[in-house]
Tab-separated table of C-alpha atoms in Angstrom:
chain	number	residue	atom	x	y	z
W	579	UNK	CA	51.545	66.729	70.771
W	580	UNK	CA	51.862	70.378	71.607
W	581	UNK	CA	49.872	72.682	69.319
W	582	UNK	CA	51.296	75.458	67.206
W	583	UNK	CA	51.819	78.792	69.041
W	584	UNK	CA	49.201	81.449	68.517
W	585	UNK	CA	49.876	84.715	66.733
W	586	UNK	CA	49.783	86.565	70.058
W	587	UNK	CA	52.303	84.159	71.596
W	588	UNK	CA	54.619	84.640	68.639
W	589	UNK	CA	54.336	88.415	69.002
W	590	UNK	CA	55.351	88.184	72.663
W	591	UNK	CA	58.295	85.935	71.758
W	592	UNK	CA	59.482	88.297	69.029
W	593	UNK	CA	59.279	91.241	71.421
W	594	UNK	CA	61.302	89.400	74.065
W	595	UNK	CA	63.981	88.447	71.539
W	596	UNK	CA	64.091	91.996	70.194
W	597	UNK	CA	64.643	93.336	73.706
W	598	UNK	CA	67.353	90.747	74.323
W	599	UNK	CA	69.219	91.711	71.156
W	600	UNK	CA	68.913	95.412	72.012
W	601	UNK	CA	70.244	94.764	75.507
W	602	UNK	CA	73.240	92.814	74.195
W	603	UNK	CA	73.964	95.516	71.615
W	604	UNK	CA	74.058	98.111	74.391
W	605	UNK	CA	76.489	95.946	76.342
W	606	UNK	CA	78.699	95.619	73.276
W	607	UNK	CA	78.517	99.087	71.744
W	608	UNK	CA	76.880	101.353	74.281
W	609	UNK	CA	78.528	103.873	76.595
W	610	UNK	CA	79.473	102.930	80.100
W	611	UNK	CA	77.278	105.563	81.688
W	612	UNK	CA	73.540	105.167	81.881
W	613	UNK	CA	72.979	108.659	83.241
W	614	UNK	CA	72.350	110.524	80.032
W	615	UNK	CA	70.041	113.127	78.639
W	616	UNK	CA	66.658	111.751	77.713
W	617	UNK	CA	65.601	112.500	74.173
W	618	UNK	CA	62.251	111.953	72.556
W	619	UNK	CA	58.804	112.382	74.135
W	620	UNK	CA	58.346	114.934	76.885
W	621	UNK	CA	57.076	114.330	80.376
W	622	UNK	CA	53.455	114.600	79.362
W	623	UNK	CA	53.494	112.601	76.119
W	624	UNK	CA	52.166	109.058	75.862
W	625	UNK	CA	48.938	107.391	76.903
W	626	UNK	CA	47.506	108.390	80.280
W	627	UNK	CA	44.360	107.766	82.169
W	628	UNK	CA	42.571	110.748	83.648
W	629	UNK	CA	44.170	110.483	87.114
W	630	UNK	CA	47.683	110.279	85.704
W	631	UNK	CA	47.082	113.202	83.349
W	632	UNK	CA	45.705	115.292	86.206
W	633	UNK	CA	48.742	114.672	88.424
W	634	UNK	CA	51.134	115.309	85.538
W	635	UNK	CA	49.470	118.644	84.806
W	636	UNK	CA	49.562	119.600	88.480
W	637	UNK	CA	53.354	119.363	88.628
W	638	UNK	CA	54.012	121.231	85.368
W	639	UNK	CA	54.842	124.485	87.147
W	640	UNK	CA	57.115	122.712	89.645
W	641	UNK	CA	58.946	120.876	86.873
W	642	UNK	CA	59.470	124.100	84.928
W	643	UNK	CA	60.847	125.838	88.034
W	644	UNK	CA	63.306	122.997	88.658
W	645	UNK	CA	64.458	123.023	85.038
W	646	UNK	CA	64.951	126.786	84.927
W	647	UNK	CA	67.144	126.691	88.029
W	648	UNK	CA	69.136	123.804	86.546
W	649	UNK	CA	69.659	125.697	83.277
W	650	UNK	CA	70.735	128.823	85.139
W	651	UNK	CA	73.198	126.778	87.182
W	652	UNK	CA	74.652	125.088	84.109
W	653	UNK	CA	75.026	128.383	82.259
W	654	UNK	CA	76.823	129.929	85.233
W	655	UNK	CA	79.084	126.883	85.430
W	656	UNK	CA	80.353	127.494	81.893
W	657	UNK	CA	81.922	130.805	82.913
W	658	UNK	CA	85.344	129.599	83.997
W	659	UNK	CA	87.528	131.949	86.024
W	660	UNK	CA	90.968	132.878	84.729
W	661	UNK	CA	93.643	130.278	85.235
W	662	UNK	CA	95.694	131.056	88.349
W	663	UNK	CA	99.453	131.390	88.148
W	664	UNK	CA	101.321	128.052	88.369
W	665	UNK	CA	98.060	126.232	87.722
W	666	UNK	CA	99.745	122.996	86.633
W	667	UNK	CA	102.113	122.369	89.536
W	668	UNK	CA	100.238	123.836	92.489
W	669	UNK	CA	101.121	121.976	95.702
W	670	UNK	CA	104.222	120.217	94.338
W	671	UNK	CA	107.388	120.662	96.483
W	672	UNK	CA	109.827	123.102	94.932
W	673	UNK	CA	113.617	123.352	94.834
W	674	UNK	CA	114.915	126.807	93.889
W	675	UNK	CA	118.214	127.870	92.402
W	676	UNK	CA	119.311	130.977	90.541
W	677	UNK	CA	121.279	131.037	87.301
W	678	UNK	CA	123.210	134.177	86.229
W	679	UNK	CA	124.926	134.784	82.911
W	680	UNK	CA	128.385	133.234	82.869
W	681	UNK	CA	131.601	135.287	82.975
W	682	UNK	CA	129.810	138.371	84.320
W	683	UNK	CA	130.841	140.558	87.271
W	684	UNK	CA	127.515	140.944	89.079
W	685	UNK	CA	128.828	143.971	91.023
W	686	UNK	CA	128.610	145.919	87.774
W	687	UNK	CA	124.896	145.184	87.227
W	688	UNK	CA	121.537	145.903	88.840
W	689	UNK	CA	118.753	143.297	88.793
W	690	UNK	CA	115.796	144.940	87.028
W	691	UNK	CA	113.532	141.913	86.754
W	692	UNK	CA	113.480	138.161	86.483
W	693	UNK	CA	111.917	135.257	84.630
W	694	UNK	CA	110.954	132.035	86.389
W	695	UNK	CA	110.798	128.635	84.694
W	696	UNK	CA	109.256	125.652	86.451
W	697	UNK	CA	110.285	122.199	85.228
W	698	UNK	CA	108.651	119.065	86.623
W	699	UNK	CA	111.039	116.275	87.695
W	700	UNK	CA	110.507	112.739	88.911
W	701	UNK	CA	112.775	110.487	90.977
W	702	UNK	CA	112.011	106.756	90.658
W	703	UNK	CA	111.114	104.951	93.868
W	704	UNK	CA	114.232	104.303	95.931
W	705	UNK	CA	114.591	100.839	97.424
W	706	UNK	CA	117.302	100.454	100.018
W	707	UNK	CA	118.346	98.254	102.932
W	708	UNK	CA	118.767	99.793	106.363
W	709	UNK	CA	121.707	98.089	108.091
W	710	UNK	CA	121.536	98.489	111.869
W	711	UNK	CA	124.765	97.650	113.627
W	712	UNK	CA	124.307	96.941	117.358
W	713	UNK	CA	127.704	96.719	119.107
W	714	UNK	CA	127.922	94.497	122.168
W	715	UNK	CA	129.552	96.468	124.989
W	716	UNK	CA	131.443	95.158	128.007
W	717	UNK	CA	132.503	97.462	130.793
W	718	UNK	CA	136.225	98.063	130.698
W	719	UNK	CA	138.296	96.226	133.285
W	720	UNK	CA	135.701	93.424	133.669
W	721	UNK	CA	137.078	91.050	131.055
W	722	UNK	CA	138.114	88.447	133.640
W	723	UNK	CA	135.062	88.820	135.912
W	724	UNK	CA	132.575	85.903	135.981
W	725	UNK	CA	129.613	88.252	135.337
W	726	UNK	CA	130.815	91.343	133.517
W	727	UNK	CA	128.363	94.128	132.625
W	728	UNK	CA	127.251	93.522	129.021
W	729	UNK	CA	125.115	96.089	127.167
W	730	UNK	CA	123.561	96.189	123.713
W	731	UNK	CA	120.872	98.326	122.083
W	732	UNK	CA	117.577	96.434	121.735
W	733	UNK	CA	116.755	94.875	118.385
W	734	UNK	CA	114.257	96.865	116.320
W	735	UNK	CA	110.679	95.684	116.605
W	736	UNK	CA	109.762	93.821	113.428
W	737	UNK	CA	106.643	95.091	111.676
W	738	UNK	CA	105.890	91.492	110.730
W	739	UNK	CA	107.049	88.773	113.071
W	740	UNK	CA	110.271	87.324	111.697
W	741	UNK	CA	110.101	89.485	108.600
W	742	UNK	CA	112.883	91.957	107.905
W	743	UNK	CA	110.771	94.447	105.997
W	744	UNK	CA	109.900	98.007	107.013
W	745	UNK	CA	106.530	99.700	107.381
W	746	UNK	CA	107.186	101.988	104.420
W	747	UNK	CA	107.866	99.021	102.111
W	748	UNK	CA	104.735	97.139	103.193
W	749	UNK	CA	102.606	100.263	102.892
W	750	UNK	CA	103.876	100.800	99.359
W	751	UNK	CA	103.251	97.157	98.469
W	752	UNK	CA	99.617	97.291	99.623
W	753	UNK	CA	98.842	100.719	98.185
W	754	UNK	CA	100.326	99.740	94.823
W	755	UNK	CA	98.153	96.621	94.753
W	756	UNK	CA	94.876	97.792	96.297
W	757	UNK	CA	94.796	101.485	95.351
W	758	UNK	CA	96.716	101.516	92.063
W	759	UNK	CA	95.777	97.932	91.110
W	760	UNK	CA	99.310	96.682	90.366
W	761	UNK	CA	99.397	92.900	90.917
W	762	UNK	CA	102.294	91.231	92.691
W	763	UNK	CA	103.895	89.788	89.558
W	764	UNK	CA	104.203	93.285	88.062
W	765	UNK	CA	105.614	94.626	91.307
W	766	UNK	CA	108.191	91.823	91.254
W	767	UNK	CA	109.284	93.077	87.826
W	768	UNK	CA	109.423	96.685	89.069
W	769	UNK	CA	111.610	95.713	92.030
W	770	UNK	CA	113.840	93.607	89.784
W	771	UNK	CA	114.412	96.691	87.630
W	772	UNK	CA	115.636	98.406	90.822
W	773	UNK	CA	118.003	95.546	91.591
W	774	UNK	CA	115.861	93.804	94.222
W	775	UNK	CA	115.009	90.158	93.577
W	776	UNK	CA	111.742	89.147	95.216
W	777	UNK	CA	109.276	86.393	94.385
W	778	UNK	CA	105.534	86.638	93.935
W	779	UNK	CA	105.067	84.150	96.786
W	780	UNK	CA	107.093	86.408	99.106
W	781	UNK	CA	104.931	89.422	98.304
W	782	UNK	CA	101.771	87.318	98.706
W	783	UNK	CA	102.988	86.177	102.109
W	784	UNK	CA	103.685	89.758	103.199
W	785	UNK	CA	100.216	90.864	102.049
W	786	UNK	CA	98.623	88.060	104.069
W	787	UNK	CA	100.693	88.777	107.195
W	788	UNK	CA	99.969	92.501	106.935
W	789	UNK	CA	96.237	91.774	106.679
W	790	UNK	CA	96.563	89.621	109.816
W	791	UNK	CA	98.317	92.462	111.613
W	792	UNK	CA	95.596	94.914	110.561
W	793	UNK	CA	92.678	92.646	111.476
W	794	UNK	CA	92.138	94.044	115.012
W	795	UNK	CA	92.026	97.535	113.491
W	796	UNK	CA	89.569	96.264	110.866
W	797	UNK	CA	87.260	94.939	113.598
W	798	UNK	CA	87.394	98.304	115.367
W	799	UNK	CA	86.694	100.013	112.048
W	800	UNK	CA	83.630	97.809	111.415
W	801	UNK	CA	82.239	98.600	114.868
W	802	UNK	CA	82.819	102.300	114.234
W	803	UNK	CA	81.013	102.256	110.854
W	804	UNK	CA	78.044	100.476	112.421
W	805	UNK	CA	77.712	103.325	114.941
W	806	UNK	CA	76.474	105.511	112.079
W	807	UNK	CA	72.721	106.015	111.779
W	808	UNK	CA	72.768	106.033	107.974
W	809	UNK	CA	74.335	103.224	105.942
W	810	UNK	CA	74.371	102.209	102.306
W	811	UNK	CA	74.749	98.515	101.476
W	812	UNK	CA	75.537	96.532	98.351
W	813	UNK	CA	77.117	93.264	97.198
W	814	UNK	CA	80.338	93.053	95.192
W	815	UNK	CA	81.182	90.112	92.871
W	816	UNK	CA	84.521	88.464	93.731
W	817	UNK	CA	86.061	85.494	91.931
W	818	UNK	CA	87.766	82.679	93.838
W	819	UNK	CA	90.179	80.313	92.051
W	820	UNK	CA	90.159	77.496	94.609
W	821	UNK	CA	89.102	74.635	92.306
W	822	UNK	CA	92.143	73.198	90.468
W	823	UNK	CA	91.386	72.465	86.852
W	824	UNK	CA	88.026	74.232	86.985
W	825	UNK	CA	86.802	77.735	86.306
W	826	UNK	CA	86.761	80.383	89.027
W	827	UNK	CA	84.028	80.205	91.621
W	828	UNK	CA	81.861	83.319	91.664
W	829	UNK	CA	81.390	84.710	95.137
W	830	UNK	CA	80.373	87.976	96.725
W	831	UNK	CA	81.612	90.396	99.332
W	832	UNK	CA	79.253	92.767	101.109
W	833	UNK	CA	79.927	96.475	101.414
W	834	UNK	CA	78.521	98.754	104.106
W	835	UNK	CA	79.289	102.457	103.844
W	836	UNK	CA	78.776	105.236	106.375
W	837	UNK	CA	76.601	107.513	104.229
W	838	UNK	CA	76.665	110.543	106.504
W	839	UNK	CA	78.127	113.765	105.124
W	840	UNK	CA	81.078	113.386	107.515
W	841	UNK	CA	81.576	109.749	106.630
W	842	UNK	CA	83.996	107.545	108.557
W	843	UNK	CA	84.404	105.357	105.478
W	844	UNK	CA	83.263	101.927	104.391
W	845	UNK	CA	83.938	98.278	105.038
W	846	UNK	CA	83.784	95.046	103.070
W	847	UNK	CA	82.789	91.726	104.589
W	848	UNK	CA	83.483	88.367	102.967
W	849	UNK	CA	82.248	84.984	104.178
W	850	UNK	CA	82.831	82.057	101.812
W	851	UNK	CA	81.510	84.139	98.931
W	852	UNK	CA	77.959	83.948	100.263
W	853	UNK	CA	75.269	86.334	99.026
W	854	UNK	CA	72.654	84.929	101.387
W	855	UNK	CA	70.433	87.137	103.505
W	856	UNK	CA	71.995	85.828	106.711
W	857	UNK	CA	75.030	88.025	106.046
W	858	UNK	CA	73.351	91.467	106.202
W	859	UNK	CA	71.053	90.260	108.981
W	860	UNK	CA	74.056	89.325	111.107
W	861	UNK	CA	76.039	92.444	110.220
W	862	UNK	CA	73.133	94.789	110.995
W	863	UNK	CA	71.636	92.906	113.939
W	864	UNK	CA	72.352	95.777	116.356
W	865	UNK	CA	72.089	98.609	113.831
W	866	UNK	CA	69.370	101.220	114.130
W	867	UNK	CA	68.928	103.909	111.520
W	868	UNK	CA	68.465	104.183	107.753
W	869	UNK	CA	69.775	101.543	105.335
W	870	UNK	CA	69.853	102.308	101.607
W	871	UNK	CA	70.017	99.398	99.169
W	872	UNK	CA	69.027	98.273	95.703
W	873	UNK	CA	66.064	95.965	95.092
W	874	UNK	CA	67.798	92.674	95.949
W	875	UNK	CA	65.124	90.664	97.757
W	876	UNK	CA	67.210	89.804	100.847
W	877	UNK	CA	66.905	93.431	101.957
W	878	UNK	CA	63.094	93.103	102.211
W	879	UNK	CA	63.670	91.584	105.653
W	880	UNK	CA	64.605	94.982	107.074
W	881	UNK	CA	61.163	96.425	106.301
W	882	UNK	CA	59.927	94.590	109.388
W	883	UNK	CA	62.836	95.444	111.716
W	884	UNK	CA	61.905	98.015	114.336
W	885	UNK	CA	64.262	100.980	114.283
W	886	UNK	CA	65.407	100.540	110.675
W	887	UNK	CA	64.259	102.793	107.834
W	888	UNK	CA	64.741	101.072	104.485
W	889	UNK	CA	65.589	103.353	101.557
W	890	UNK	CA	66.204	102.413	97.938
W	891	UNK	CA	68.242	103.528	94.937
W	892	UNK	CA	66.686	105.628	92.175
W	893	UNK	CA	69.649	104.918	89.884
W	894	UNK	CA	68.730	101.221	89.787
W	895	UNK	CA	65.134	102.087	88.894
W	896	UNK	CA	66.401	104.391	86.153
W	897	UNK	CA	68.539	101.591	84.662
W	898	UNK	CA	65.491	99.356	84.334
W	899	UNK	CA	63.677	101.977	82.257
W	900	UNK	CA	66.800	102.589	80.158
W	901	UNK	CA	66.721	98.877	79.284
W	902	UNK	CA	63.110	99.363	78.097
W	903	UNK	CA	63.923	102.238	75.720
W	904	UNK	CA	64.334	100.088	72.614
W	905	UNK	CA	61.037	98.249	72.890
W	906	UNK	CA	58.923	100.975	74.539
W	907	UNK	CA	60.567	104.320	73.658
W	908	UNK	CA	57.593	106.542	74.536
W	909	UNK	CA	56.863	104.990	77.924
W	910	UNK	CA	60.543	104.667	78.875
W	911	UNK	CA	61.200	108.294	77.933
W	912	UNK	CA	58.318	109.426	80.142
W	913	UNK	CA	59.698	107.495	83.121
W	914	UNK	CA	63.198	108.843	82.550
W	915	UNK	CA	61.876	112.416	82.352
W	916	UNK	CA	60.235	112.046	85.762
W	917	UNK	CA	63.455	110.646	87.217
W	918	UNK	CA	65.603	113.301	85.520
W	919	UNK	CA	63.441	115.983	87.150
W	920	UNK	CA	64.130	114.491	90.587
W	921	UNK	CA	67.866	114.460	89.881
W	922	UNK	CA	67.781	118.054	88.637
W	923	UNK	CA	66.240	119.103	91.936
W	924	UNK	CA	69.015	117.295	93.839
W	925	UNK	CA	71.716	118.971	91.743
W	926	UNK	CA	70.117	122.383	92.264
W	927	UNK	CA	70.040	121.909	96.033
W	928	UNK	CA	73.592	120.592	96.194
W	929	UNK	CA	75.020	123.341	93.993
W	930	UNK	CA	73.664	126.099	96.195
W	931	UNK	CA	74.774	124.415	99.419
W	932	UNK	CA	71.284	123.907	100.803
W	933	UNK	CA	71.019	122.875	104.446
W	934	UNK	CA	69.594	119.497	105.407
W	935	UNK	CA	66.364	121.162	106.542
W	936	UNK	CA	66.024	123.109	103.295
W	937	UNK	CA	66.610	119.909	101.338
W	938	UNK	CA	63.877	118.148	103.325
W	939	UNK	CA	61.390	120.976	102.777
W	940	UNK	CA	62.172	121.270	99.063
W	941	UNK	CA	61.772	117.537	98.554
W	942	UNK	CA	58.392	117.554	100.265
W	943	UNK	CA	57.227	120.548	98.235
W	944	UNK	CA	58.708	119.584	94.853
W	945	UNK	CA	59.966	115.996	94.760
W	946	UNK	CA	56.990	114.223	96.330
W	947	UNK	CA	54.476	115.632	93.802
W	948	UNK	CA	56.727	114.360	90.985
W	949	UNK	CA	56.980	110.966	92.691
W	950	UNK	CA	53.186	110.811	93.081
W	951	UNK	CA	52.697	111.779	89.433
W	952	UNK	CA	55.128	109.082	88.306
W	953	UNK	CA	53.303	106.513	90.432
W	954	UNK	CA	49.997	107.455	88.779
W	955	UNK	CA	51.688	107.270	85.386
W	956	UNK	CA	53.033	103.773	86.140
W	957	UNK	CA	49.539	102.629	87.047
W	958	UNK	CA	48.225	104.068	83.778
W	959	UNK	CA	50.717	102.259	81.521
W	960	UNK	CA	50.893	98.879	83.243
W	961	UNK	CA	48.422	97.392	80.742
W	962	UNK	CA	50.492	98.508	77.747
W	963	UNK	CA	53.053	95.761	78.366
W	964	UNK	CA	53.411	92.205	79.600
W	965	UNK	CA	55.047	91.245	82.909
W	966	UNK	CA	57.889	89.582	81.015
W	967	UNK	CA	58.924	92.381	78.667
W	968	UNK	CA	61.459	95.076	79.576
W	969	UNK	CA	58.870	97.725	80.431
W	970	UNK	CA	56.842	95.290	82.498
W	971	UNK	CA	59.934	94.309	84.465
W	972	UNK	CA	60.881	97.963	84.990
W	973	UNK	CA	57.382	98.799	86.256
W	974	UNK	CA	57.323	95.784	88.557
W	975	UNK	CA	60.768	96.613	89.970
W	976	UNK	CA	59.908	100.274	90.538
W	977	UNK	CA	56.442	99.669	91.952
W	978	UNK	CA	57.729	97.158	94.493
W	979	UNK	CA	60.238	99.711	95.774
W	980	UNK	CA	58.008	102.794	95.574
W	981	UNK	CA	57.328	103.115	99.336
W	982	UNK	CA	61.118	103.197	99.849
W	983	UNK	CA	61.517	105.765	97.064
W	984	UNK	CA	59.324	108.245	98.938
W	985	UNK	CA	61.308	107.958	102.174
W	986	UNK	CA	64.366	109.851	100.962
W	987	UNK	CA	62.234	113.003	101.221
W	988	UNK	CA	61.823	112.506	104.985
W	989	UNK	CA	65.373	113.565	105.899
W	990	UNK	CA	67.703	116.014	104.188
W	991	UNK	CA	70.674	113.762	104.935
W	992	UNK	CA	69.368	110.924	102.806
W	993	UNK	CA	70.595	110.545	99.227
W	994	UNK	CA	68.453	109.836	96.193
W	995	UNK	CA	70.517	106.815	95.189
W	996	UNK	CA	73.166	104.332	96.224
W	997	UNK	CA	75.815	105.617	93.826
W	998	UNK	CA	78.312	106.546	96.545
W	999	UNK	CA	78.552	102.959	97.757
W	1000	UNK	CA	78.858	101.737	94.163
W	1001	UNK	CA	81.674	104.205	93.498
W	1002	UNK	CA	83.434	102.697	96.491
W	1003	UNK	CA	83.498	99.365	94.649
W	1004	UNK	CA	85.575	100.680	91.754
W	1005	UNK	CA	88.929	99.715	93.326
W	1006	UNK	CA	87.696	96.129	93.717
W	1007	UNK	CA	86.516	96.087	90.094
W	1008	UNK	CA	89.844	97.473	88.848
W	1009	UNK	CA	91.678	94.993	91.035
W	1010	UNK	CA	89.582	92.163	89.612
W	1011	UNK	CA	90.626	93.216	86.104
W	1012	UNK	CA	94.318	93.316	87.022
W	1013	UNK	CA	94.949	90.500	89.475
W	1014	UNK	CA	91.828	88.651	88.357
W	1015	UNK	CA	90.876	86.623	91.435
W	1016	UNK	CA	91.675	85.457	94.953
W	1017	UNK	CA	93.180	81.996	95.211
W	1018	UNK	CA	91.420	81.096	98.470
W	1019	UNK	CA	88.639	82.278	100.743
W	1020	UNK	CA	91.375	83.414	103.129
W	1021	UNK	CA	92.852	85.575	100.388
W	1022	UNK	CA	89.432	87.114	99.747
W	1023	UNK	CA	89.068	87.863	103.467
W	1024	UNK	CA	92.499	89.523	103.429
W	1025	UNK	CA	91.377	91.644	100.485
W	1026	UNK	CA	88.246	92.687	102.369
W	1027	UNK	CA	90.345	93.883	105.317
W	1028	UNK	CA	92.730	95.906	103.171
W	1029	UNK	CA	90.135	97.346	100.783
W	1030	UNK	CA	88.085	98.463	103.796
W	1031	UNK	CA	90.883	100.414	105.447
W	1032	UNK	CA	92.530	101.878	102.350
W	1033	UNK	CA	89.166	102.700	100.777
W	1034	UNK	CA	88.111	104.501	103.940
W	1035	UNK	CA	91.301	106.549	103.997
W	1036	UNK	CA	90.435	107.849	100.525
W	1037	UNK	CA	86.820	108.556	101.498
W	1038	UNK	CA	87.874	110.699	104.466
W	1039	UNK	CA	90.526	112.529	102.433
W	1040	UNK	CA	93.636	110.956	103.964
W	1041	UNK	CA	96.688	109.924	101.936
W	1042	UNK	CA	96.460	106.103	102.075
W	1043	UNK	CA	100.227	105.590	101.814
W	1044	UNK	CA	101.078	107.965	104.663
W	1045	UNK	CA	98.246	106.628	106.815
W	1046	UNK	CA	99.153	102.964	106.341
W	1047	UNK	CA	102.861	103.563	106.901
W	1048	UNK	CA	102.039	105.348	110.168
W	1049	UNK	CA	99.697	102.571	111.311
W	1050	UNK	CA	102.113	99.743	110.536
W	1051	UNK	CA	104.928	101.557	112.329
W	1052	UNK	CA	102.877	102.398	115.424
W	1053	UNK	CA	100.255	99.670	115.859
W	1054	UNK	CA	101.076	97.250	118.679
W	1055	UNK	CA	99.676	93.758	119.383
W	1056	UNK	CA	98.318	94.808	122.788
W	1057	UNK	CA	96.667	98.075	121.702
W	1058	UNK	CA	93.434	98.815	123.555
W	1059	UNK	CA	90.179	99.595	121.756
W	1060	UNK	CA	90.676	103.278	122.521
W	1061	UNK	CA	94.183	103.204	121.045
W	1062	UNK	CA	92.916	101.438	117.916
W	1063	UNK	CA	90.189	104.046	117.394
W	1064	UNK	CA	92.898	106.721	117.332
W	1065	UNK	CA	94.543	104.859	114.429
W	1066	UNK	CA	91.419	104.832	112.225
W	1067	UNK	CA	91.694	106.864	109.005
W	1068	UNK	CA	89.283	109.628	110.024
W	1069	UNK	CA	91.420	110.342	113.111
W	1070	UNK	CA	94.693	110.587	111.174
W	1071	UNK	CA	96.159	114.097	111.022
């Protein structure tokens, strides 16, 4: 018979349960953002050993300099310039007309001034059918000839084989679904309100056929993204409803984003919902450069790949310490102060438009000492927790990734975190909330194709509707690789 637990074991159990309750309360009641001001103990509070205290003291002047610049920047940012004329409707097309008083002979008056009113209008989307009449011509006088000359204008090239639907309609369908997150059944209702009766299955079929048409462009896009020498990678949860009578299957897509300042965009890759390490290994088998990821263990493989520099995400490390705030407020606050200092430095550099070389130098001079001090601090507090409590898990997570943390200082192009690639997942998250799931693996693959191309158009600053309409109208089945490259979002003018 198992003996009664000891007092120490009960203490550990109570602490674990307390942390679990605190975590669930944050999920239920807490804010959605974990990037918040740290309150409580300062950077140098808490229990330190001599080495940690020495390193913390050594960076005090650097930390104060970073904070002063941040405060100066924030104060300057509060001084808003005067609102320009026509602030609200800048960039909106205008239609002008002039209204004079009625029953007035204008020849008897001089215009001594004017008032201008601007009133915003909206015209609902117009759905219409283009009817193309193609007369069949026969040369006059040849009616009785065995082979008269017969002419007719060629039939228009269908955007989708056998489908009588235009590029502008398909572009609107996909943008409404994948950019504005309007599922097909709602679009069916919208079209019905305009007098057009369509079924959800018809729209689904058009989405699938459009994804098929775009697939060669998607492959070219993937090859182009992998030519970058700096990528960010992450996994995205996707639900697949392919088991009748059962709950949705939870799968994953992989996202790889060109993280250069002049990014060419991002792409999603889906293969049977797999989150296995074989996926990134295959995708990046020819890649050489920097890859920035979170701490998911499958990325450890790339530490040993020649030509790849593995970076990590400080935001993920920060989240771990935020989760430890309830149970270890002093230690968590110290960690978050170190991390906040690193982020303040990044904001200072970005706000003043620092060059990549200046960023590299400033990180070496100011960020690395803070990183070293935090490492010493982590070593000093590791015995104040157990491996299984929230602080212990945060320390273990951070310490495992610490060599990768330091590497962002080596190149001014590198970012401190993976937040840009995570922001690129927001359309997929919003889509998941609205149209809930894909019904098949094929549907998930279609989504990956479309999210990749439309998401990239937004990243490079191109109107996704105009870009997609142009591509669908101009892309041909026999386009060469060079012609496909010209159709990619970053080349659209």
